Short mmCIF file of C-alpha atoms in Angstrom, two decimals:
data_model
loop_
_atom_site.label_atom_id
_atom_site.label_comp_id
_atom_site.label_asym_id
_atom_site.label_seq_id
_atom_site.Cartn_x
_atom_site.Cartn_y
_atom_site.Cartn_z
CA MET P 1446 168.46 -43.55 -22.36
CA GLY P 1447 167.10 -41.41 -25.02
CA GLU P 1448 164.34 -39.92 -22.78
CA ASN P 1449 167.03 -38.65 -20.63
CA ILE P 1450 168.78 -36.95 -23.42
CA GLY P 1451 165.67 -35.35 -24.72
CA ALA P 1452 164.75 -34.02 -21.43
CA ALA P 1453 168.16 -32.64 -20.95
CA ALA P 1454 167.93 -30.90 -24.22
CA ARG P 1455 164.67 -29.26 -23.11
CA ALA P 1456 166.33 -28.16 -19.72
CA MET P 1457 169.16 -26.71 -21.47
CA LEU P 1458 167.21 -24.71 -23.68
CA ASN P 1459 164.84 -23.52 -20.94
CA PHE P 1460 167.94 -21.61 -19.74
CA GLY P 1461 169.37 -20.48 -23.39
CA LEU P 1462 172.06 -23.42 -23.49
CA THR P 1463 172.29 -25.21 -26.93
CA ASP P 1464 175.67 -27.03 -27.18
CA LEU P 1465 174.99 -30.65 -26.29
CA ARG P 1466 177.78 -33.25 -26.59
CA LEU P 1467 177.08 -37.00 -26.02
CA VAL P 1468 179.62 -39.55 -24.93
CA ALA P 1469 179.04 -43.02 -26.22
CA PRO P 1470 175.21 -43.00 -25.95
CA ARG P 1471 173.71 -46.34 -25.05
CA ASP P 1472 171.48 -46.79 -27.97
CA GLY P 1473 173.72 -45.02 -30.43
CA TRP P 1474 172.71 -41.99 -32.22
CA PRO P 1475 170.33 -40.41 -33.59
CA ASN P 1476 167.85 -41.91 -31.23
CA PRO P 1477 164.23 -41.40 -31.96
CA ALA P 1478 163.25 -41.73 -28.35
CA ALA P 1479 165.47 -38.67 -27.51
CA VAL P 1480 164.00 -36.57 -30.53
CA ALA P 1481 160.49 -37.36 -29.21
CA MET P 1482 161.09 -36.30 -25.74
CA ALA P 1483 162.96 -33.02 -26.78
CA THR P 1484 159.75 -31.51 -28.30
CA LYS P 1485 160.44 -28.14 -29.86
CA ALA P 1486 163.98 -28.10 -28.62
CA ASP P 1487 165.36 -28.70 -32.18
CA ILE P 1488 168.07 -26.14 -32.00
CA VAL P 1489 169.59 -28.19 -29.43
CA MET P 1490 168.88 -31.49 -30.82
CA ASP P 1491 170.16 -30.31 -34.52
CA ASN P 1492 173.46 -29.26 -32.98
CA VAL P 1493 174.36 -32.57 -30.99
CA ARG P 1494 177.75 -34.01 -31.16
CA VAL P 1495 178.74 -37.39 -30.26
CA PHE P 1496 182.06 -38.36 -28.85
CA GLU P 1497 183.71 -41.84 -28.07
CA THR P 1498 185.31 -40.74 -24.80
CA VAL P 1499 184.89 -37.77 -22.33
CA ALA P 1500 188.40 -36.85 -23.21
CA ASP P 1501 187.32 -36.38 -26.75
CA ALA P 1502 184.31 -34.52 -25.83
CA ILE P 1503 186.16 -31.91 -23.77
CA ALA P 1504 189.20 -31.56 -25.81
CA ASP P 1505 188.64 -28.01 -26.78
CA LEU P 1506 187.36 -26.87 -23.57
CA GLN P 1507 189.55 -24.58 -20.89
CA HIS P 1508 187.23 -25.02 -17.92
CA VAL P 1509 185.27 -28.31 -17.16
CA TYR P 1510 183.03 -28.76 -14.36
CA ALA P 1511 181.60 -32.29 -13.38
CA ALA P 1512 178.03 -32.32 -11.84
CA THR P 1513 177.89 -34.99 -9.18
CA ALA P 1514 177.57 -35.60 -5.38
CA ARG P 1515 180.72 -34.58 -3.41
CA PRO P 1516 183.30 -37.50 -4.10
CA ARG P 1517 184.78 -38.70 -0.94
CA ASP P 1518 187.82 -40.18 -2.41
CA MET P 1519 189.41 -37.24 -4.18
CA VAL P 1520 190.57 -33.97 -3.31
CA LYS P 1521 188.76 -31.47 -5.51
CA MET P 1522 187.24 -28.11 -5.52
CA VAL P 1523 183.57 -28.32 -4.96
CA VAL P 1524 181.24 -25.39 -5.71
CA SER P 1525 177.45 -24.83 -5.41
CA PRO P 1526 175.42 -24.35 -8.57
CA LYS P 1527 175.40 -20.62 -8.17
CA ALA P 1528 179.01 -20.38 -7.69
CA ALA P 1529 179.65 -22.48 -10.72
CA ALA P 1530 177.40 -20.09 -12.50
CA THR P 1531 179.41 -17.01 -11.62
CA ASP P 1532 182.70 -18.65 -12.79
CA LEU P 1533 180.93 -19.88 -15.99
CA ARG P 1534 179.62 -16.51 -16.69
CA ASN P 1535 183.15 -14.96 -16.04
CA TYR P 1536 184.89 -17.39 -18.13
CA SER P 1537 182.51 -16.95 -21.04
CA ALA P 1538 182.74 -13.22 -20.94
CA ALA P 1539 186.35 -13.50 -21.09
CA GLY P 1540 186.08 -15.79 -24.22
CA GLN P 1541 187.12 -18.91 -22.50
CA THR P 1542 185.65 -22.22 -23.54
CA CYS P 1543 183.69 -24.00 -20.75
CA GLY P 1544 181.56 -27.16 -20.19
CA ILE P 1545 179.82 -29.23 -17.67
CA LEU P 1546 179.84 -32.99 -17.40
CA PHE P 1547 176.64 -34.80 -16.46
CA GLY P 1548 176.22 -38.50 -16.06
CA LYS P 1549 174.17 -41.14 -13.88
CA GLU P 1550 175.92 -41.38 -10.71
CA SER P 1551 175.65 -45.20 -10.69
CA HIS P 1552 177.02 -46.00 -14.39
CA GLY P 1553 177.49 -42.63 -15.91
CA LEU P 1554 180.56 -40.54 -14.58
CA SER P 1555 183.22 -42.77 -13.37
CA SER P 1556 186.05 -41.43 -10.99
CA ASP P 1557 188.23 -41.18 -14.08
CA ASP P 1558 185.67 -38.88 -15.79
CA ILE P 1559 185.28 -36.64 -12.83
CA THR P 1560 189.22 -36.57 -12.45
CA LEU P 1561 189.16 -34.97 -16.01
CA ALA P 1562 187.18 -32.01 -14.64
CA ASP P 1563 188.58 -29.01 -12.93
CA THR P 1564 185.85 -28.54 -10.40
CA ILE P 1565 182.82 -30.31 -9.06
CA ILE P 1566 179.48 -29.00 -8.91
CA THR P 1567 177.26 -30.41 -6.17
CA VAL P 1568 173.53 -29.55 -5.97
CA PRO P 1569 172.33 -29.04 -2.39
CA LEU P 1570 169.76 -31.76 -1.63
CA ASN P 1571 167.88 -32.94 1.33
CA PRO P 1572 170.38 -35.59 2.69
CA ASP P 1573 167.63 -38.07 3.29
CA PHE P 1574 166.50 -37.86 -0.32
CA THR P 1575 169.29 -37.09 -2.83
CA SER P 1576 168.08 -38.90 -5.86
CA ILE P 1577 167.49 -36.55 -8.93
CA ASN P 1578 167.61 -37.61 -12.52
CA LEU P 1579 170.00 -36.29 -14.92
CA ALA P 1580 167.73 -33.88 -16.74
CA GLN P 1581 166.87 -32.44 -13.29
CA ALA P 1582 170.45 -31.72 -12.36
CA VAL P 1583 170.79 -30.14 -15.94
CA LEU P 1584 167.66 -27.89 -15.02
CA LEU P 1585 168.86 -26.75 -11.64
CA ILE P 1586 172.33 -25.92 -12.96
CA GLY P 1587 170.86 -24.17 -16.18
CA TYR P 1588 168.65 -22.18 -14.07
CA GLU P 1589 171.47 -20.89 -11.84
CA TRP P 1590 173.53 -20.18 -15.28
CA TYR P 1591 170.43 -18.12 -16.52
CA GLN P 1592 170.07 -16.40 -13.21
CA ALA P 1593 173.64 -15.33 -13.05
CA ALA P 1594 173.07 -12.97 -16.18
CA ASP P 1595 169.18 -12.54 -15.68
CA LYS P 1596 168.37 -8.60 -15.16
CA THR P 1597 164.68 -9.28 -13.96
CA PRO P 1598 164.28 -7.71 -10.68
CA ASP P 1599 163.71 -10.00 -7.68
CA ARG P 1600 160.44 -8.23 -6.91
CA PHE P 1601 158.13 -6.02 -9.08
CA ILE P 1602 154.40 -5.27 -9.40
CA SER P 1603 153.19 -6.92 -12.72
CA ASN P 1604 151.33 -4.84 -15.35
CA THR P 1605 152.11 -1.24 -16.00
CA GLU P 1606 150.50 0.33 -13.14
CA ARG P 1607 152.26 3.08 -11.13
CA PRO P 1608 152.39 3.36 -7.36
CA ALA P 1609 150.03 6.19 -6.04
CA THR P 1610 151.61 9.37 -5.06
CA LYS P 1611 151.28 10.57 -1.57
CA VAL P 1612 148.86 13.34 -2.56
CA GLU P 1613 146.49 10.79 -4.08
CA LEU P 1614 146.76 8.78 -0.85
CA GLY P 1615 146.06 11.92 0.95
CA HIS P 1616 142.97 12.60 -0.94
CA LEU P 1617 141.69 9.12 -0.41
CA PHE P 1618 142.16 9.52 3.35
CA THR P 1619 140.70 12.89 3.71
CA ARG P 1620 137.54 11.41 1.97
CA ILE P 1621 137.55 8.43 4.39
CA GLU P 1622 137.99 10.96 7.24
CA LYS P 1623 135.26 13.29 6.23
CA GLY P 1624 132.82 10.68 5.43
CA LEU P 1625 133.25 9.13 8.71
CA ASP P 1626 132.84 12.38 10.45
CA ALA P 1627 129.60 13.19 8.44
CA ARG P 1628 127.94 10.08 9.52
CA GLY P 1629 128.89 10.53 13.22
CA TYR P 1630 131.01 7.32 13.28
CA PHE P 1631 133.52 9.08 15.97
CA ASP P 1632 130.73 10.45 18.25
CA SER P 1633 130.59 7.68 20.93
CA LYS P 1634 134.32 7.52 20.94
CA ILE P 1635 135.62 11.10 20.10
CA ALA P 1636 138.55 10.86 22.65
CA ARG P 1637 140.21 7.95 20.51
CA ARG P 1638 139.44 9.60 17.11
CA PRO P 1639 142.99 10.77 16.58
CA ILE P 1640 144.33 7.21 17.58
CA ILE P 1641 142.05 5.60 15.15
CA LEU P 1642 142.58 7.80 12.37
CA ARG P 1643 146.46 7.47 12.64
CA ASN P 1644 146.00 3.61 12.90
CA MET P 1645 143.70 3.73 9.74
CA ARG P 1646 146.40 5.94 7.80
CA ASN P 1647 149.32 3.70 8.82
CA MET P 1648 147.29 0.69 7.42
CA PHE P 1649 146.79 2.36 4.22
CA GLN P 1650 150.53 3.57 4.04
CA ARG P 1651 151.35 -0.14 4.52
CA PHE P 1652 149.24 -1.33 1.54
CA GLU P 1653 151.69 0.18 -0.97
CA MET P 1654 148.66 1.27 -3.09
CA MET P 1655 149.03 1.83 -6.97
CA GLU P 1656 147.16 4.41 -8.59
CA THR P 1657 144.32 2.22 -9.70
CA ASP P 1658 144.03 0.97 -5.96
CA ILE P 1659 143.20 4.42 -4.90
CA LYS P 1660 140.65 4.65 -7.63
CA ALA P 1661 139.19 1.08 -6.70
CA VAL P 1662 138.84 2.22 -2.96
CA GLN P 1663 137.37 5.58 -3.92
CA GLY P 1664 134.75 3.40 -5.84
CA ILE P 1665 134.05 1.19 -2.78
CA ILE P 1666 133.71 4.19 -0.62
CA LYS P 1667 131.33 6.12 -3.11
CA GLY P 1668 129.30 2.87 -3.54
CA LEU P 1669 128.76 2.26 0.27
CA SER P 1670 127.81 5.95 0.60
CA LEU P 1671 124.86 5.38 -1.34
CA PRO P 1672 121.55 4.64 0.21
CA LEU P 1673 120.27 1.23 0.42
CA LYS P 1674 118.09 -0.09 -2.48
CA LYS P 1675 114.41 -0.93 -1.34
CA ASP P 1676 115.45 -4.83 -1.35
CA GLY P 1677 119.08 -3.96 -0.09
CA ASP P 1678 120.67 -5.83 2.73
CA THR P 1679 123.67 -4.59 4.76
CA MET M 1489 148.05 -36.54 -14.35
CA GLY M 1490 149.22 -39.15 -11.80
CA GLU M 1491 152.70 -38.99 -13.10
CA ASN M 1492 152.91 -35.34 -12.63
CA ILE M 1493 151.88 -35.64 -8.80
CA GLY M 1494 154.41 -38.48 -8.19
CA ALA M 1495 157.18 -36.48 -9.87
CA ALA M 1496 156.13 -33.35 -7.74
CA ALA M 1497 156.25 -35.32 -4.75
CA ARG M 1498 159.71 -36.60 -5.29
CA ALA M 1499 160.88 -32.96 -6.22
CA MET M 1500 159.33 -31.77 -2.86
CA LEU M 1501 161.16 -34.37 -0.89
CA ASN M 1502 164.51 -33.42 -2.59
CA PHE M 1503 164.22 -30.35 -0.86
CA GLY M 1504 162.70 -31.47 2.38
CA LEU M 1505 159.04 -30.42 1.61
CA THR M 1506 156.44 -32.88 2.77
CA ASP M 1507 152.97 -31.14 2.69
CA LEU M 1508 151.39 -31.87 -0.46
CA ARG M 1509 147.62 -30.87 -0.86
CA LEU M 1510 145.68 -31.54 -4.21
CA VAL M 1511 142.86 -29.79 -5.55
CA ALA M 1512 140.23 -31.99 -7.43
CA PRO M 1513 142.85 -34.55 -8.99
CA ARG M 1514 141.75 -35.41 -12.53
CA ASP M 1515 141.85 -39.08 -12.01
CA GLY M 1516 140.75 -39.25 -8.43
CA TRP M 1517 142.64 -40.14 -5.39
CA PRO M 1518 144.47 -42.55 -4.45
CA ASN M 1519 146.24 -42.77 -7.81
CA PRO M 1520 148.38 -45.95 -8.59
CA ALA M 1521 150.21 -43.90 -11.40
CA ALA M 1522 151.35 -41.30 -8.85
CA VAL M 1523 152.36 -43.86 -6.37
CA ALA M 1524 154.55 -45.74 -8.93
CA MET M 1525 156.12 -42.38 -9.96
CA ALA M 1526 156.74 -41.13 -6.59
CA THR M 1527 159.33 -43.99 -5.74
CA LYS M 1528 160.61 -43.71 -2.12
CA ALA M 1529 158.85 -40.30 -1.55
CA ASP M 1530 156.48 -42.25 0.88
CA ILE M 1531 156.51 -39.43 3.53
CA VAL M 1532 155.03 -37.15 0.97
CA MET M 1533 152.47 -39.32 -0.63
CA ASP M 1534 151.33 -40.87 2.79
CA ASN M 1535 150.19 -37.22 3.98
CA VAL M 1536 148.63 -36.17 0.84
CA ARG M 1537 145.38 -34.22 1.39
CA VAL M 1538 142.76 -33.79 -1.30
CA PHE M 1539 140.33 -30.60 -1.55
CA GLU M 1540 137.78 -29.84 -3.75
CA THR M 1541 138.55 -26.28 -4.27
CA VAL M 1542 141.71 -24.00 -4.09
CA ALA M 1543 140.06 -21.97 -1.44
CA ASP M 1544 139.48 -25.07 0.70
CA ALA M 1545 143.10 -26.20 0.16
CA ILE M 1546 144.63 -22.91 1.37
CA ALA M 1547 141.86 -21.95 4.05
CA ASP M 1548 144.47 -22.41 7.10
CA LEU M 1549 147.25 -20.45 5.33
CA GLN M 1550 148.27 -17.05 5.98
CA HIS M 1551 150.67 -16.46 2.97
CA VAL M 1552 149.82 -17.89 -0.52
CA TYR M 1553 152.30 -17.73 -3.44
CA ALA M 1554 151.31 -18.85 -7.02
CA ALA M 1555 153.88 -20.18 -9.45
CA THR M 1556 152.92 -19.05 -12.80
CA ALA M 1557 154.20 -17.07 -15.65
CA ARG M 1558 153.68 -13.25 -15.12
CA PRO M 1559 149.94 -12.49 -15.51
CA ARG M 1560 149.19 -9.46 -17.93
CA ASP M 1561 145.82 -8.98 -16.85
CA MET M 1562 146.18 -8.37 -13.06
CA VAL M 1563 148.05 -6.19 -10.52
CA LYS M 1564 150.07 -8.43 -8.44
CA MET M 1565 153.43 -8.62 -6.63
CA VAL M 1566 155.74 -10.77 -8.74
CA VAL M 1567 158.78 -12.26 -6.98
CA SER M 1568 161.80 -14.53 -8.12
CA PRO M 1569 162.08 -18.00 -6.57
CA LYS M 1570 164.88 -16.78 -4.76
CA ALA M 1571 163.01 -13.80 -3.12
CA ALA M 1572 159.98 -16.02 -2.45
CA ALA M 1573 162.16 -18.55 -0.54
CA THR M 1574 163.36 -15.69 1.49
CA ASP M 1575 159.98 -14.51 2.38
CA LEU M 1576 158.64 -18.16 3.20
CA ARG M 1577 161.75 -19.02 5.33
CA ASN M 1578 160.93 -15.76 7.32
CA TYR M 1579 157.28 -16.38 7.38
CA SER M 1580 158.03 -19.95 8.64
CA ALA M 1581 160.43 -18.72 11.17
CA ALA M 1582 157.86 -16.49 12.57
CA GLY M 1583 155.45 -19.44 12.99
CA GLN M 1584 153.33 -18.24 9.91
CA THR M 1585 151.59 -20.85 7.50
CA CYS M 1586 152.66 -20.61 3.89
CA GLY M 1587 151.76 -22.54 0.61
CA ILE M 1588 152.56 -22.47 -3.02
CA LEU M 1589 150.06 -23.09 -5.56
CA PHE M 1590 151.20 -24.94 -8.78
CA GLY M 1591 149.04 -25.97 -11.68
CA LYS M 1592 149.40 -26.41 -15.46
CA GLU M 1593 149.33 -22.97 -17.15
CA SER M 1594 146.75 -24.05 -19.83
CA HIS M 1595 144.07 -25.91 -17.56
CA GLY M 1596 145.49 -25.70 -13.99
CA LEU M 1597 145.77 -22.49 -12.29
CA SER M 1598 142.87 -20.07 -13.44
CA SER M 1599 142.87 -16.28 -13.03
CA ASP M 1600 140.47 -16.79 -10.22
CA ASP M 1601 142.95 -19.27 -8.59
CA ILE M 1602 145.82 -16.81 -9.01
CA THR M 1603 143.68 -14.02 -7.51
CA LEU M 1604 143.53 -16.05 -4.28
CA ALA M 1605 147.23 -15.99 -3.88
CA ASP M 1606 148.94 -12.98 -2.42
CA THR M 1607 152.15 -13.05 -4.53
CA ILE M 1608 153.22 -14.56 -7.77
CA ILE M 1609 156.38 -16.63 -8.25
CA THR M 1610 157.79 -16.35 -11.85
CA VAL M 1611 160.67 -18.63 -12.66
CA PRO M 1612 163.06 -16.80 -14.88
CA LEU M 1613 163.25 -18.68 -18.20
CA ASN M 1614 164.50 -18.21 -21.87
CA PRO M 1615 161.67 -16.17 -23.35
CA ASP M 1616 162.06 -18.51 -26.49
CA PHE M 1617 161.55 -21.63 -24.46
CA THR M 1618 159.39 -21.21 -21.37
CA SER M 1619 157.91 -24.58 -21.20
CA ILE M 1620 158.55 -26.32 -18.09
CA ASN M 1621 156.47 -29.13 -16.53
CA LEU M 1622 154.76 -28.88 -13.16
CA ALA M 1623 157.35 -31.07 -11.27
CA GLN M 1624 160.13 -28.97 -12.81
CA ALA M 1625 158.48 -25.81 -11.34
CA VAL M 1626 158.30 -27.50 -8.05
CA LEU M 1627 162.05 -28.70 -8.37
CA LEU M 1628 163.22 -25.11 -9.05
CA ILE M 1629 161.25 -23.35 -6.42
CA GLY M 1630 161.99 -26.25 -3.95
CA TYR M 1631 165.74 -25.76 -4.56
CA GLU M 1632 165.51 -22.12 -3.68
CA TRP M 1633 163.60 -22.85 -0.55
CA TYR M 1634 166.30 -25.46 0.40
CA GLN M 1635 169.09 -23.10 -0.52
CA ALA M 1636 167.68 -20.17 1.55
CA ALA M 1637 168.59 -22.33 4.73
CA ASP M 1638 171.31 -24.57 3.48
CA LYS M 1639 174.65 -23.76 5.27
CA THR M 1640 176.89 -25.49 2.85
CA PRO M 1641 179.69 -23.17 1.92
CA ASP M 1642 179.71 -22.14 -1.96
CA ARG M 1643 183.07 -23.24 -2.37
CA PHE M 1644 185.23 -25.83 -0.64
CA ILE M 1645 187.78 -28.46 -1.06
CA SER M 1646 186.28 -32.06 -0.70
CA ASN M 1647 187.96 -34.50 1.42
CA THR M 1648 189.51 -33.66 4.77
CA GLU M 1649 192.82 -32.37 3.37
CA ARG M 1650 194.26 -29.24 4.93
CA PRO M 1651 195.54 -26.35 2.70
CA ALA M 1652 199.53 -26.35 2.95
CA THR M 1653 201.19 -24.02 5.22
CA LYS M 1654 203.57 -21.37 3.91
CA VAL M 1655 206.55 -23.12 5.46
CA GLU M 1656 205.67 -26.44 3.69
CA LEU M 1657 205.36 -24.51 0.59
CA GLY M 1658 208.68 -22.85 1.34
CA HIS M 1659 210.41 -26.14 1.81
CA LEU M 1660 209.05 -27.40 -1.54
CA PHE M 1661 210.26 -24.35 -3.30
CA THR M 1662 213.71 -24.56 -1.86
CA ARG M 1663 213.94 -28.07 -2.83
CA ILE M 1664 213.25 -27.27 -6.39
CA GLU M 1665 215.49 -24.22 -6.46
CA LYS M 1666 218.64 -26.47 -5.12
CA GLY M 1667 217.84 -29.29 -7.39
CA LEU M 1668 217.95 -26.99 -10.41
CA ASP M 1669 221.00 -25.31 -9.41
CA ALA M 1670 222.74 -28.58 -8.64
CA ARG M 1671 221.93 -29.70 -12.09
CA GLY M 1672 223.18 -26.46 -13.71
CA TYR M 1673 219.76 -25.56 -15.04
CA PHE M 1674 220.51 -21.88 -14.89
CA ASP M 1675 223.94 -21.79 -15.91
CA SER M 1676 223.07 -20.73 -19.47
CA LYS M 1677 220.49 -18.01 -18.41
CA ILE M 1678 221.95 -16.89 -15.06
CA ALA M 1679 221.00 -13.22 -15.61
CA ARG M 1680 217.24 -14.43 -15.66
CA ARG M 1681 217.63 -16.88 -12.93
CA PRO M 1682 215.75 -14.55 -10.19
CA ILE M 1683 212.92 -13.74 -12.46
CA ILE M 1684 212.54 -17.55 -13.42
CA LEU M 1685 212.41 -18.22 -9.76
CA ARG M 1686 209.87 -15.73 -8.88
CA ASN M 1687 207.56 -16.68 -11.84
CA MET M 1688 207.79 -20.47 -10.49
CA ARG M 1689 207.01 -19.34 -7.02
CA ASN M 1690 204.06 -17.31 -8.12
CA MET M 1691 202.89 -20.34 -10.07
CA PHE M 1692 203.08 -22.56 -7.13
CA GLN M 1693 201.24 -19.88 -4.85
CA ARG M 1694 198.54 -19.69 -7.39
CA PHE M 1695 197.90 -23.56 -7.07
CA GLU M 1696 196.45 -23.34 -3.52
CA MET M 1697 198.22 -26.39 -2.73
CA MET M 1698 197.06 -28.87 0.11
CA GLU M 1699 199.24 -30.49 2.25
CA THR M 1700 198.92 -33.71 0.43
CA ASP M 1701 199.68 -31.84 -2.88
CA ILE M 1702 203.19 -30.83 -1.40
CA LYS M 1703 203.94 -34.46 -0.66
CA ALA M 1704 202.91 -35.46 -4.19
CA VAL M 1705 204.99 -32.74 -5.83
CA GLN M 1706 208.00 -33.71 -3.36
CA GLY M 1707 207.40 -37.23 -4.70
CA ILE M 1708 207.55 -36.27 -8.51
CA ILE M 1709 210.89 -34.19 -7.74
CA LYS M 1710 212.34 -37.15 -5.99
CA GLY M 1711 211.42 -39.66 -8.64
CA LEU M 1712 212.58 -37.39 -11.47
CA SER M 1713 215.91 -36.90 -9.69
CA LEU M 1714 216.52 -40.63 -9.77
CA PRO M 1715 219.09 -42.01 -12.45
CA LEU M 1716 217.48 -43.43 -15.43
CA LYS M 1717 216.96 -47.16 -15.46
CA LYS M 1718 218.94 -49.01 -18.27
CA ASP M 1719 215.86 -49.21 -20.63
CA GLY M 1720 214.51 -46.02 -19.20
CA ASP M 1721 213.38 -43.24 -21.68
CA THR M 1722 213.26 -39.39 -21.00
#
């Protein structure tokens, strides 16, 4: 279906893949439905090549993977999308040509097509609901391909703020301690003062505060230390 | 849009997630378009809960993630889908309640909605083509959630075949060696015989043959050793 081709083209481009090869598309080529669905993925659509057979489509490739559920009737290496992505990145880095076959399980990839592939990629899915469409399979495998080379750290703080230094945290804490002492906060529980202060300090340590967080909390402390306005309410 | 809700329900169930909460759906609820799109994901659709505000929808949760591109105007922890999946699995294992907010960038999740989340999940995407729909974001994050607990090995041979033992491989190789010697294959290059044999053995070692592969190659050797039929052709 044209819609599937267009959606697959978009999923490819989401992860920087642009070489789309079609084998005997049902509705011929070019296909207006595919173009309509592939909004803004022109770079993929403009380079589409059409082949009559799978063998023709993969003729120049050195490593071919087939995306399909694990076949029960053949002996073949099966890899996760993640492992495939590692392989494909390694092959590409060595200047070797690679491709991935996709097709609808029911009437897309035949056993003969799968036999032409070196390796099978099986997307892990809830065994009680394994139905995904072709473009979704492209999306998930493209995602792993992209991830395999992506340098973005797994965790970071957005914005350009910097973590607070220990001396900034120390100043904040001194201010809290003095403010509480000055207002007699500990007078009725003076024996527990060291434990309460230690717990408070541990809490602020755990917050992994940024420089701007320190300033914000300093602002809150300053604001709460002001006398109530006449119509103010605690 | 109903179609997005139905597609999201399917993507959730693909990875074993079933608790779908909607905030003020545009076309009300229930929505026939959503049900039509959610084919066979009844377990998700039957349990949908509708809330008026994001705050209501997340009221009982202890950890809330928002799936969105990295916001430039707030200081927030940003994690990859993979890192989020690890966190969420850990929280769940500790009996803590978690949720992920999804919405259309343009008019779905507002900055106020995102502020209600503890952490942002940003899907790594080709910076030149970052457009994915809501159901695709659910699919990719659901995939990592599923992967984080999936025990399927990254690489394995399909079918129940077992790898060949070294003695089976040794028998195969002895047969090849004797067959070649008996036919005078090495007579014209007797000095290179040890090197050729070593290279052949290394080749078969590299094939990581299964028990059935040994039998198949034994069959090929046996077949090729038969005399030509009268109308046969080499």
